[in-house]
Short mmCIF file of C-alpha atoms in Angstrom, two decimals:
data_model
loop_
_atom_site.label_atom_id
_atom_site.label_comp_id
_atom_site.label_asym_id
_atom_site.label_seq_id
_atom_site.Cartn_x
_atom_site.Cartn_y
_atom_site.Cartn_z
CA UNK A 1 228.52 30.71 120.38
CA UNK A 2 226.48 27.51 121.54
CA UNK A 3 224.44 29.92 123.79
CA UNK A 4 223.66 32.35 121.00
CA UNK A 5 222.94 30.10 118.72
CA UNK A 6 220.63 27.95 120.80
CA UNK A 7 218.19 31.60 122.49
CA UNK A 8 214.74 31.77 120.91
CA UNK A 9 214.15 35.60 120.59
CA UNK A 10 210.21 35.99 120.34
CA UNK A 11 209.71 39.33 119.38
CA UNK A 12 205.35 39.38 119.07
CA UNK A 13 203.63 36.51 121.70
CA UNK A 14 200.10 35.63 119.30
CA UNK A 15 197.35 35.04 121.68
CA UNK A 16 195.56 31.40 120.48
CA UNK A 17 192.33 31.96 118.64
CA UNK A 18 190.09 29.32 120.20
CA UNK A 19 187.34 30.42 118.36
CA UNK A 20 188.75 29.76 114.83
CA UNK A 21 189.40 26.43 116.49
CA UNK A 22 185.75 25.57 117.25
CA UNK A 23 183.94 26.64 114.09
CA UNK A 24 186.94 24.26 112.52
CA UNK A 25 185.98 21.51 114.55
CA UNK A 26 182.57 21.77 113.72
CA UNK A 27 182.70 22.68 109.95
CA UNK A 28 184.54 18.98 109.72
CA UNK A 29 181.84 17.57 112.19
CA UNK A 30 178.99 19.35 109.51
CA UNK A 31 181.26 16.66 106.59
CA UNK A 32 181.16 14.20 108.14
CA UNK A 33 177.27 14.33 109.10
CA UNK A 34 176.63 14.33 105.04
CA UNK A 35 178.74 11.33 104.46
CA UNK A 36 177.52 9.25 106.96
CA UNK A 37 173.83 10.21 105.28
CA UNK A 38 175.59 9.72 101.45
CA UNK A 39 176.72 6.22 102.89
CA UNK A 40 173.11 5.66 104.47
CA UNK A 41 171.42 6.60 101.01
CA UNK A 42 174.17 5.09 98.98
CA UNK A 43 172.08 4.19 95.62
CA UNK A 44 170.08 7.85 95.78
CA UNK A 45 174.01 9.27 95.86
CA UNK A 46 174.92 7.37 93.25
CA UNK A 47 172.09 8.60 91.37
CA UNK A 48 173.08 12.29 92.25
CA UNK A 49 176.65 12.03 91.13
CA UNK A 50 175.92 10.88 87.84
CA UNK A 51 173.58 13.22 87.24
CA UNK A 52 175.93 15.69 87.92
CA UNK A 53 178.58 14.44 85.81
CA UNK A 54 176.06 14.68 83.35
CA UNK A 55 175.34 18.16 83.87
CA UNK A 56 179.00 19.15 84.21
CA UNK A 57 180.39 17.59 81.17
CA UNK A 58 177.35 16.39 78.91
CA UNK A 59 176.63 19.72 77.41
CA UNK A 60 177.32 19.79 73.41
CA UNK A 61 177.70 15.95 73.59
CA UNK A 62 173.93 14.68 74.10
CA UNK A 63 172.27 11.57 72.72
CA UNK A 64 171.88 10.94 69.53
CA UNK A 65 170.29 7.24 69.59
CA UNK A 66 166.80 7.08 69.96
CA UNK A 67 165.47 5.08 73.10
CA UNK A 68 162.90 2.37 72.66
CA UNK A 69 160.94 -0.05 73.44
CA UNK A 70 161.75 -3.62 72.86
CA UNK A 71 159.75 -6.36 72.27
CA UNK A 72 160.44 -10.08 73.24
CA UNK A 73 162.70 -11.53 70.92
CA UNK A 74 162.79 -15.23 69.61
CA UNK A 75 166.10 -15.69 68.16
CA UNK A 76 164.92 -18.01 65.65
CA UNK A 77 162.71 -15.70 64.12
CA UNK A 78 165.06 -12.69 63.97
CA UNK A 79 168.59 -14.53 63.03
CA UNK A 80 170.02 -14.48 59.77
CA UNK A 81 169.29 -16.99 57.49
CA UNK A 82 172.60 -17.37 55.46
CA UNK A 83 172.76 -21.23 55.08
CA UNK A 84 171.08 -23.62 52.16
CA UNK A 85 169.12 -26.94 53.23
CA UNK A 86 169.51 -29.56 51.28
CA UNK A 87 167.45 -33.34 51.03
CA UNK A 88 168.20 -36.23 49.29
CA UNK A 89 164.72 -37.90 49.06
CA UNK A 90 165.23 -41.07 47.64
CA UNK A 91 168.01 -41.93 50.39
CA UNK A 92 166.95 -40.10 53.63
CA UNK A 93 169.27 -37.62 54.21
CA UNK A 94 168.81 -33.60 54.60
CA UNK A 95 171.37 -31.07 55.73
CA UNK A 96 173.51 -28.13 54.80
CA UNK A 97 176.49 -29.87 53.11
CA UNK A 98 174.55 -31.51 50.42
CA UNK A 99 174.86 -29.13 47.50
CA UNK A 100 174.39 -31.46 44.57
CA UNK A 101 170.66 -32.68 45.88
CA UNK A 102 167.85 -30.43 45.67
CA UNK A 103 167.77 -27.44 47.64
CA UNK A 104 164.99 -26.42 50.24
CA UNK A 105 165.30 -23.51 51.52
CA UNK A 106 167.10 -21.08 53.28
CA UNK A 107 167.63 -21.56 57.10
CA UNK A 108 170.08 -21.15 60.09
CA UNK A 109 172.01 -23.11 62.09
CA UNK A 110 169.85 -22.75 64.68
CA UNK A 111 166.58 -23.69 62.92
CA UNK A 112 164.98 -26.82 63.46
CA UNK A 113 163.18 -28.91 60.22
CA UNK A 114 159.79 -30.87 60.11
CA UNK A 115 160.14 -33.85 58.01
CA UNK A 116 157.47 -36.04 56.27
CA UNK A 117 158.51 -39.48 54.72
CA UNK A 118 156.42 -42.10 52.61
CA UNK A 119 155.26 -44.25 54.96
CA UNK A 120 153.51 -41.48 57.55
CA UNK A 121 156.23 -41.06 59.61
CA UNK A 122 156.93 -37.32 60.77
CA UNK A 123 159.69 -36.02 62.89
CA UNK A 124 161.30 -32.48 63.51
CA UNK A 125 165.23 -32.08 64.16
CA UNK A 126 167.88 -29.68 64.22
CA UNK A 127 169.12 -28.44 61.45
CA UNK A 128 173.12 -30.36 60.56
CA UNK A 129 175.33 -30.52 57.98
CA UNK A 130 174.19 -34.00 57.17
CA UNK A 131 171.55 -36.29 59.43
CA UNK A 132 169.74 -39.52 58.37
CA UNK A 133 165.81 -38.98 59.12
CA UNK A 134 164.35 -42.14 56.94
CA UNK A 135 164.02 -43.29 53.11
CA UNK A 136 161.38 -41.95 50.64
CA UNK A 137 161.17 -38.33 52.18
CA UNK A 138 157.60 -36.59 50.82
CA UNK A 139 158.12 -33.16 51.87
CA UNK A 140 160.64 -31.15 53.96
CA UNK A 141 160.38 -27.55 55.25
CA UNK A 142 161.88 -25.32 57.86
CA UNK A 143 159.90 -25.28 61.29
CA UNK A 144 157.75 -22.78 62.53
CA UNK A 145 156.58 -23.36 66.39
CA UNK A 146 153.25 -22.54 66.97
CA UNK A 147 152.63 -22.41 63.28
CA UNK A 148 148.57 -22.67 63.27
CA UNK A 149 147.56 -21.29 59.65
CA UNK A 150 150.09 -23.59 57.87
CA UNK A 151 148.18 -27.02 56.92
CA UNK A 152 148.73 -30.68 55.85
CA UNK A 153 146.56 -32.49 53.56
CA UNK A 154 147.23 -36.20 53.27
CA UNK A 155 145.34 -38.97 52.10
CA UNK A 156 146.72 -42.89 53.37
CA UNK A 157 146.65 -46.20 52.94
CA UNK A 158 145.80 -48.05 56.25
CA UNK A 159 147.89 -51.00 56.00
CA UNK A 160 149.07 -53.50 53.16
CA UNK A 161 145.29 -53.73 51.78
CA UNK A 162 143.04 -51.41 54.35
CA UNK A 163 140.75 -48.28 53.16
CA UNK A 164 142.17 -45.23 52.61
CA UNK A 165 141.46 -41.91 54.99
CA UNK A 166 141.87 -38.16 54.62
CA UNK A 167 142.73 -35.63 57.01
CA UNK A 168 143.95 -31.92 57.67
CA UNK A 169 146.05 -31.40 60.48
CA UNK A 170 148.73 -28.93 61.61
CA UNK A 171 151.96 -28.82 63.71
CA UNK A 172 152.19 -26.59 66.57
CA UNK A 173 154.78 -28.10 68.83
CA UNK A 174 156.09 -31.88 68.73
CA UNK A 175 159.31 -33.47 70.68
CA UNK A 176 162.94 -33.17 69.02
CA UNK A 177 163.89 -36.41 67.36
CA UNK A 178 160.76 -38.21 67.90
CA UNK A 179 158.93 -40.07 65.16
CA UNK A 180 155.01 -39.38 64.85
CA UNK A 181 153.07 -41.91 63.22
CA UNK A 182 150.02 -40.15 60.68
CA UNK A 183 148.46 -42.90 59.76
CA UNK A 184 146.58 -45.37 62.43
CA UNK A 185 149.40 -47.38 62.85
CA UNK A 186 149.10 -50.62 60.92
CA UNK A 187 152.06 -52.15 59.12
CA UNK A 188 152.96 -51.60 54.97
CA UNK A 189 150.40 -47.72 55.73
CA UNK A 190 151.56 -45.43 52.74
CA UNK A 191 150.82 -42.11 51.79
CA UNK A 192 148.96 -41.72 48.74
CA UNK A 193 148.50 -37.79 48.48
CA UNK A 194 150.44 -34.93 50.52
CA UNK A 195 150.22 -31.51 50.28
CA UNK A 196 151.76 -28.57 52.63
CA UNK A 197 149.72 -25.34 53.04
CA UNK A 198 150.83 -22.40 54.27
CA UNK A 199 147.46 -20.31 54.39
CA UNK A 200 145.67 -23.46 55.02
CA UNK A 201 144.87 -23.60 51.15
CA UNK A 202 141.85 -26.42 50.41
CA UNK A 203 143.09 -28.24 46.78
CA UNK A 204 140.19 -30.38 44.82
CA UNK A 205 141.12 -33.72 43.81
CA UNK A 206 140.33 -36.24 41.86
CA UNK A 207 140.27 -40.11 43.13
CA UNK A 208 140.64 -42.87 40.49
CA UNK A 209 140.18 -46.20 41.58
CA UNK A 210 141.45 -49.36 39.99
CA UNK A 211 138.95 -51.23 38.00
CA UNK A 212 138.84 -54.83 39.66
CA UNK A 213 135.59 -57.21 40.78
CA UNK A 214 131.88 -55.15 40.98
CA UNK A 215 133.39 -51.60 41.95
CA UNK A 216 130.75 -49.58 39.34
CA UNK A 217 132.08 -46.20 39.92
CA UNK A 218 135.82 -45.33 39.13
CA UNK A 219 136.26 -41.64 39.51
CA UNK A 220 135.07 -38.97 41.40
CA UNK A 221 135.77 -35.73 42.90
CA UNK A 222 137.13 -34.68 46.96
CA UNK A 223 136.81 -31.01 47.79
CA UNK A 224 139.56 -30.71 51.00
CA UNK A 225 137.98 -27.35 52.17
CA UNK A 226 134.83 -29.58 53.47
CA UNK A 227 137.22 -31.44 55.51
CA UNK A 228 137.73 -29.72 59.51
CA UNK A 229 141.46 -29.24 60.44
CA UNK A 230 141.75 -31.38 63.54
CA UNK A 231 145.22 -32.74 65.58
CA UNK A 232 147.46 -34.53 63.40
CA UNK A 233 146.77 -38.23 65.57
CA UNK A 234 143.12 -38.53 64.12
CA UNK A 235 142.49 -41.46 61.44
CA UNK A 236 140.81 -39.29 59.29
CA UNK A 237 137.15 -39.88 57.11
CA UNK A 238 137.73 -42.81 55.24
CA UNK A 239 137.48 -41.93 51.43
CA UNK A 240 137.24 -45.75 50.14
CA UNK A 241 137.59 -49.32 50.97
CA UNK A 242 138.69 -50.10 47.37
CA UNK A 243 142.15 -49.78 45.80
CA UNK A 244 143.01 -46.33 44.79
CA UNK A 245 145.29 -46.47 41.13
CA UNK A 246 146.01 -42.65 41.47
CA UNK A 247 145.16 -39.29 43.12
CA UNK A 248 145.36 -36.19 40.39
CA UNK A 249 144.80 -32.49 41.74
CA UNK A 250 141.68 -31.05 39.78
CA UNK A 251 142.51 -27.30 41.28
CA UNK A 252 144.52 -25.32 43.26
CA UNK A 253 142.24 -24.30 46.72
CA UNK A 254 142.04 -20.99 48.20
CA UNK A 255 142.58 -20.16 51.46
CA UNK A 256 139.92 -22.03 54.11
CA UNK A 257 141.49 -19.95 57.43
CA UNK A 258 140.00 -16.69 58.36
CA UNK A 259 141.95 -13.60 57.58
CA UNK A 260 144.49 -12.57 60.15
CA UNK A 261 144.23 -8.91 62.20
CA UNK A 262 147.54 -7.01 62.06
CA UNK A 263 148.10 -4.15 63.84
CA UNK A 264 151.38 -1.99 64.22
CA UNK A 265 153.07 -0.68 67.71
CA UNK A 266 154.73 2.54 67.15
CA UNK A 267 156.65 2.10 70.59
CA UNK A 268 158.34 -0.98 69.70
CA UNK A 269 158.09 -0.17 65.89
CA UNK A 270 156.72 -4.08 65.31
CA UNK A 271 153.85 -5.92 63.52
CA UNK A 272 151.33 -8.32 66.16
CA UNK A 273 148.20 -9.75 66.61
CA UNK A 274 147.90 -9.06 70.45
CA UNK A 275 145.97 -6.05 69.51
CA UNK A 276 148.50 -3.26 70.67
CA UNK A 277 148.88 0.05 68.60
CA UNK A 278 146.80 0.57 65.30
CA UNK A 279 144.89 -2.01 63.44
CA UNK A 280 146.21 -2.10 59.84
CA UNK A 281 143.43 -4.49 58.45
CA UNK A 282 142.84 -8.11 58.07
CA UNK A 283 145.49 -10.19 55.91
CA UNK A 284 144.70 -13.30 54.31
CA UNK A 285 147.52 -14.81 52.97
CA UNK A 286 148.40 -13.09 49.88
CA UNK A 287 147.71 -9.69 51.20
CA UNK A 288 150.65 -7.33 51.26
CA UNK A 289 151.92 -4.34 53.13
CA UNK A 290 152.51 -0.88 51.55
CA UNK A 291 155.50 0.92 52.97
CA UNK A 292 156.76 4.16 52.04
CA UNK A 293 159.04 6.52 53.19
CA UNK A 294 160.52 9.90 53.39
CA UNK A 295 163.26 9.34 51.00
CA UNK A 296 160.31 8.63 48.27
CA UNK A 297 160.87 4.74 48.27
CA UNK A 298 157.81 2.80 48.32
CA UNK A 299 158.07 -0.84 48.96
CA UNK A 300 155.50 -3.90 49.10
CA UNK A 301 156.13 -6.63 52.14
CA UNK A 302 154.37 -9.94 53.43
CA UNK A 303 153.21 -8.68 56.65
CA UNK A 304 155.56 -10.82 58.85
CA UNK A 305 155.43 -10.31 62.67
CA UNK A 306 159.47 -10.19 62.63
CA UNK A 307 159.71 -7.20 59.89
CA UNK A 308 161.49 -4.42 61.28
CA UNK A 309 160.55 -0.74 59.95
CA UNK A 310 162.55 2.49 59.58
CA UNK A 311 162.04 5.55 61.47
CA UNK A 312 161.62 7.45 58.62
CA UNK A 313 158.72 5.52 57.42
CA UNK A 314 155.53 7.43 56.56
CA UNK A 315 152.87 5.22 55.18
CA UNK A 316 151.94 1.82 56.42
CA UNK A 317 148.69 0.42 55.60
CA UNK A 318 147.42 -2.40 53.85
CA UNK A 319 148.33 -2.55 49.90
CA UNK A 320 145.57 -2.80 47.82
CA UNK A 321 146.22 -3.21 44.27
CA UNK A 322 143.70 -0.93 42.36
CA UNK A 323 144.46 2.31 44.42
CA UNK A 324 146.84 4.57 42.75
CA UNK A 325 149.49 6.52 45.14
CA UNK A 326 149.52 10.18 44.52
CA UNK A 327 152.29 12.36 45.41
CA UNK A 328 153.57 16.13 45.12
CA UNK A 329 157.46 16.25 45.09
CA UNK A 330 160.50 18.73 44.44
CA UNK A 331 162.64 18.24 41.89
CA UNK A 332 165.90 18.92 42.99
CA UNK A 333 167.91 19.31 39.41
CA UNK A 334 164.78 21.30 37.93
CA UNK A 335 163.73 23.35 40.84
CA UNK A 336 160.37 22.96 40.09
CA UNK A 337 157.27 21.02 42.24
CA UNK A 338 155.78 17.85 40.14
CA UNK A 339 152.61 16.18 40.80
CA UNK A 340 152.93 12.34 40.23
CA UNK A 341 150.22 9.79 40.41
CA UNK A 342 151.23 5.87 39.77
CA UNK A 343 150.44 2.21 40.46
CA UNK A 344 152.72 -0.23 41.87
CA UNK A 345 153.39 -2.59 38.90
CA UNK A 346 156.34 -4.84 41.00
CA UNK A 347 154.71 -5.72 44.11
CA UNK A 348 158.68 -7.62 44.43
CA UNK A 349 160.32 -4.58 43.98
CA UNK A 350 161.52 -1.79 46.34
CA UNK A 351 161.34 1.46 43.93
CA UNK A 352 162.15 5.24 43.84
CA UNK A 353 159.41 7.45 42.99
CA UNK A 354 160.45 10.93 42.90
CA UNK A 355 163.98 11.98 41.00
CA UNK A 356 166.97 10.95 41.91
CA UNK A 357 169.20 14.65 42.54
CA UNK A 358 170.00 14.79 45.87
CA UNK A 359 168.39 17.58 46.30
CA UNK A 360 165.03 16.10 45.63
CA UNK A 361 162.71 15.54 48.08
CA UNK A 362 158.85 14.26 48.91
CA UNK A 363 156.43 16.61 50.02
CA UNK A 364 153.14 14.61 50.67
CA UNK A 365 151.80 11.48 49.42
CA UNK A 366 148.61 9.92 49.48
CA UNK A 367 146.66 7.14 49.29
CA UNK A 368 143.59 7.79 49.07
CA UNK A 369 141.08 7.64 45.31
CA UNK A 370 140.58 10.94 45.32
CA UNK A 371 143.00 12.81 47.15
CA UNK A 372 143.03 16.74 47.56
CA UNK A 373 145.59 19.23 48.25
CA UNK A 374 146.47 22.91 49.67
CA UNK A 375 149.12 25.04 47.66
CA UNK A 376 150.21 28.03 49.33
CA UNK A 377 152.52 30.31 47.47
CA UNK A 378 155.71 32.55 49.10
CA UNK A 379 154.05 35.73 47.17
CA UNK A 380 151.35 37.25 49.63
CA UNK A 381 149.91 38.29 46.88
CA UNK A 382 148.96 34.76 45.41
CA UNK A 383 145.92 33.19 47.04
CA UNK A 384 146.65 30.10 47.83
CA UNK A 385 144.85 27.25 45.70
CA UNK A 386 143.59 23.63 46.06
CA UNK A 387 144.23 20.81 43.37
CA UNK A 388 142.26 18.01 43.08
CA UNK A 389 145.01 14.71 41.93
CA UNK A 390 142.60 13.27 39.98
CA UNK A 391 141.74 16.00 37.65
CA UNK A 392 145.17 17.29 37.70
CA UNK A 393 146.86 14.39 36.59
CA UNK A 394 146.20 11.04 35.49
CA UNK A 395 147.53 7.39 36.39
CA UNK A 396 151.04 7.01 34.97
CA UNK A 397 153.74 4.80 35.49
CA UNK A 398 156.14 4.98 38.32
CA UNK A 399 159.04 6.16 36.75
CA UNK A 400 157.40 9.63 34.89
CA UNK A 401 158.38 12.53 35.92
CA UNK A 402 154.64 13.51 36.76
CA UNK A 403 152.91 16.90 35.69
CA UNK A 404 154.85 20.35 36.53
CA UNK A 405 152.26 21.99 39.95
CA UNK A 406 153.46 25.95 39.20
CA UNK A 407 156.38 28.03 38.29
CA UNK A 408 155.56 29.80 41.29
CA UNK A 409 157.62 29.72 44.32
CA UNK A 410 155.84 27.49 46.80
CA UNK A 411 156.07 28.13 50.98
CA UNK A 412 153.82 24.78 52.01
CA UNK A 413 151.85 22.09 50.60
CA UNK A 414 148.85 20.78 52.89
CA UNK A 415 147.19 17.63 52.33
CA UNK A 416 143.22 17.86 52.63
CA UNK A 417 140.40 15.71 53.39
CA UNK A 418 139.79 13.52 50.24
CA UNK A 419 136.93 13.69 48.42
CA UNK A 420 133.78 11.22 49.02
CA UNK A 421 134.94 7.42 46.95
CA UNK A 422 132.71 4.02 46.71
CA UNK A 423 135.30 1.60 45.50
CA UNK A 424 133.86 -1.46 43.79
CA UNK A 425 132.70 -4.15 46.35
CA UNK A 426 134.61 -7.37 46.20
CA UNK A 427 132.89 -10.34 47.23
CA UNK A 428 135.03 -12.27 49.37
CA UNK A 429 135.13 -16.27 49.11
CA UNK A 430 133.75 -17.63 52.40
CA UNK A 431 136.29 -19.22 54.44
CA UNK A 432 135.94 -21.28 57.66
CA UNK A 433 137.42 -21.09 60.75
CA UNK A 434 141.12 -22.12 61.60
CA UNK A 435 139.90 -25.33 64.24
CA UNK A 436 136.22 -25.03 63.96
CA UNK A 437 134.93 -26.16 60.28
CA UNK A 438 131.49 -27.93 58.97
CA UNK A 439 132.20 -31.31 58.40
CA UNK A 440 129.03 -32.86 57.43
CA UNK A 441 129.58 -31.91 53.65
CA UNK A 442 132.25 -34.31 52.99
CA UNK A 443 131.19 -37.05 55.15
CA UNK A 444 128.26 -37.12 52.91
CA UNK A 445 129.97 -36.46 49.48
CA UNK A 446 131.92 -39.69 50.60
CA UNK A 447 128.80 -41.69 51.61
CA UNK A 448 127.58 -40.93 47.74
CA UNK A 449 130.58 -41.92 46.43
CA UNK A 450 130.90 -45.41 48.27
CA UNK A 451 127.49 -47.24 49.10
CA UNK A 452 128.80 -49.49 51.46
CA UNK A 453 130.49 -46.54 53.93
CA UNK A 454 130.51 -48.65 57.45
CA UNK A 455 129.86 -46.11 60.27
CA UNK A 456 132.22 -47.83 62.69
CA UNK A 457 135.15 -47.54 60.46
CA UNK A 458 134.68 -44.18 58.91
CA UNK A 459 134.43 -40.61 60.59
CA UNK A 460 136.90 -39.12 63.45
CA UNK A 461 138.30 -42.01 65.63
CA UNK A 462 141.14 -40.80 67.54
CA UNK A 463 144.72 -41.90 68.53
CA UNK A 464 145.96 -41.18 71.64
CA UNK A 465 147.95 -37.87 71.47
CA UNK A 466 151.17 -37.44 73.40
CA UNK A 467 149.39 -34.51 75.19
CA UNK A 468 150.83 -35.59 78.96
CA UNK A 469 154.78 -35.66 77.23
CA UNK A 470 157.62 -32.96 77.89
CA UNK A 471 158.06 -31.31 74.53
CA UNK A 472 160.74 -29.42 73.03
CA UNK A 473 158.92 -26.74 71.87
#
């Protein structure tokens, strides 16, 4: 039994195949060839395989965000400003906790704050819930680094019983928590007169002095727009040696800073002044932007550098006031196409122009003063025919329903070349430049106004500026 279990019967001997064998051996040696050149070219490999994921298992599932551009961000301009600053004037305090004082503005937590006080003191800190920054506050505001169009105008006592100066100045970039002096520096220096600009506004005022020994003339009249905006540690042109009683503002000032050149990049989809994308006009600083899109919403804005835009957006351009906005729309609950032409009457106020079914929608609009159109009709029998907006229809508020364009069916609706317009010319008020202004004008309106003007004190003699200090900012 042991024998026959243990026999091997072989009943076929196979010859081995050493050929099989080789082109195994070198089918494994072809492998491992290509991963010792995926391991050399690692990151191209990479590359490949997710590629081919892509390709394997991306179809029906492709991407539905649109890729873009970004632009540098500064995260105080872009954060959300969803806390109230407070300031109690009288006893020195601002911050976000002080609801029963008067309010400021709105800011974040990450905002800093430019403070003026009484005595020519400025400073800038962070904003807190509650920080001490000095008695008899003047004026408090959020800050703005590099902030070149807004402008101080501030007349001072120099000392206890010293002439009073003027200046204009603004505040580009100052160390946290320091205090700047305004004034030149003597001890008991007040402010008599303090004004923040945003647009660099010039105000006229009127300086009353108090009658005592010979002083002959009492009142008089300082234009601030003759004054140049220089760095904020100048004395200033010295308006009088005598003893001012009071300082009354005649009239409000227009802007003395030259208008601004905006233009929009439609990579990054942002305002700037660097020049990149299309120039959308110069701004002074009530000029507005007119924004409307496809949904037939049409909106006015400040043009600020941090405003973020829509992709559906169609018009952008500069708003100007006396040009009505014409627009060809179907009505989605009538069926029919209405031609519409309006004026913005809430600059404030983001409004809907065509109805409201949701079937509704905006065909072309226009901005132009006389704007023309192509109507081409389904029928191949109709010719197709051009309207002209301003014939068709007149100005009418933005809420009508506009004038009915045919009962016909319409295929397209082309908007043409406008015709030839030469709006009214609107003579602009001369305005200086932001640094460089005349300032001979005032220099001499002050001469006239005080006889005994000595050269040596008056004019533009300079503190030192903390130009060699680490700032901030």
């Amino acid at each position: 039994d042991i024998v026959r279990l243990t026999e091997i019967r072989i009943k076929k001997i196979s010859k081995f195949d050493i050929d099989k064998a080789k082109q195994l051996i070198e089918s494994l040696e072809e492998k491992i060839a290509v991963v010792k050149q995926h391991l050399a070219n690692i990151i191209d490999y990479a590359i490949d395989y997710f590629k081919n994921l892509k390709t394997k298992y991306g179809k029906g599932k492709e991407r539905k965000t649109e890729i873009r551009l970004f632009d540098d961000i500064v995260a105080t301009k872009v954060v959300m400003r969803n806390t109230k600053l407070y300031v109690n004037k009288e006893e020195g305090f601002v911050g976000t906790s002080l609801k029963r004082d008067e309010y400021v503005a709105d800011c974040a937590d990450i905002d800093d704050v430019i403070i003026f006080r009484k005595d020519g003191i400025m400073m800038v800190t962070r904003v807190d819930s509650k920080t001490f920054v000095g008695k008899d506050i003047i004026h408090v505001a959020v800050f703005k680094k590099n902030d070149k169009r807004t402008v101080y105008n501030m007349i001072y006592r120099d000392g206890r019983s010293g002439p009073s100066y003027m200046k204009r100045f603004n505040v580009t970039g100052v160390t946290r928590d320091k205090e700047y002096n305004l004034t030149a520096g003597n001890k008991a220096s007040i402010v008599q007169y303090f004004t923040a600009n945003p647009n660099g506004e010039a105000e006229t005022v009127t300086i009353n002095l108090r009658a005592v020994g010979g002083v002959k003339k009492l009142k008089w009249d300082i234009d601030f727009s003759n004054l140049a905006i220089k760095g904020r540690g100048v004395r200033g042109n010295r308006v009088t040696k005598n003893t001012i009683r009071k300082i009354e503002l005649k009239s409000e000032g227009v802007s003395t800073l030259k208008p601004r050149k905006i233009w929009f990049d439609d990579i990054t989809q942002r305002l700037n002044v660097d020049g990149r994308g299309d120039l959308l006009g110069e701004f002074k600083g009530e000029d507005r932007l007119l924004v409307i899109n496809q949904k037939g919403i049409v909106k006015t804005i400040k043009p600020e550098l941090t405003t973020h835009f829509d992709s559906n957006m169609i018009v952008l351009e500069k708003w100007v006031p006396e040009k009505p906005i014409s627009a060809i729309y179907f009505d989605g609950d009538k069926g029919r196409y209405y031609v519409k032409r309006f004026m913005i009457d809430n600059p404030n106020k983001e409004e809907l122009f065509i109805s409201e079914h949701p079937k509704s929608q905006l065909e072309i609009v226009a901005t132009d003063y006389r704007p023309m159109a192509e109507i081409i009709f389904s029928k191949r029998s109709l010719e197709s025919i051009t309207i002209n907006f301003e014939e068709f229809i007149a100005v009418k508020g933005i809420k009508a329903l506009g004038n009915q364009l045919t009962t016909d069916k319409v295929r397209q609706v082309n908007l043409l070349d406008p015709l030839p317009y030469n709006p009214p010319v609107i003579e602009d008020v001369e305005v200086n430049d932001e640094e460089i202004i005349n300032n001979n004008s005032v220099e001499k309106t002050l001469e006239n106004n005080e006889a005994n003007l000595n050269k040596d004190e008056g004019g533009d003699d300079a503190k030192t500026e903390d130009d060699g200090q680490i700032t901030l900012f």
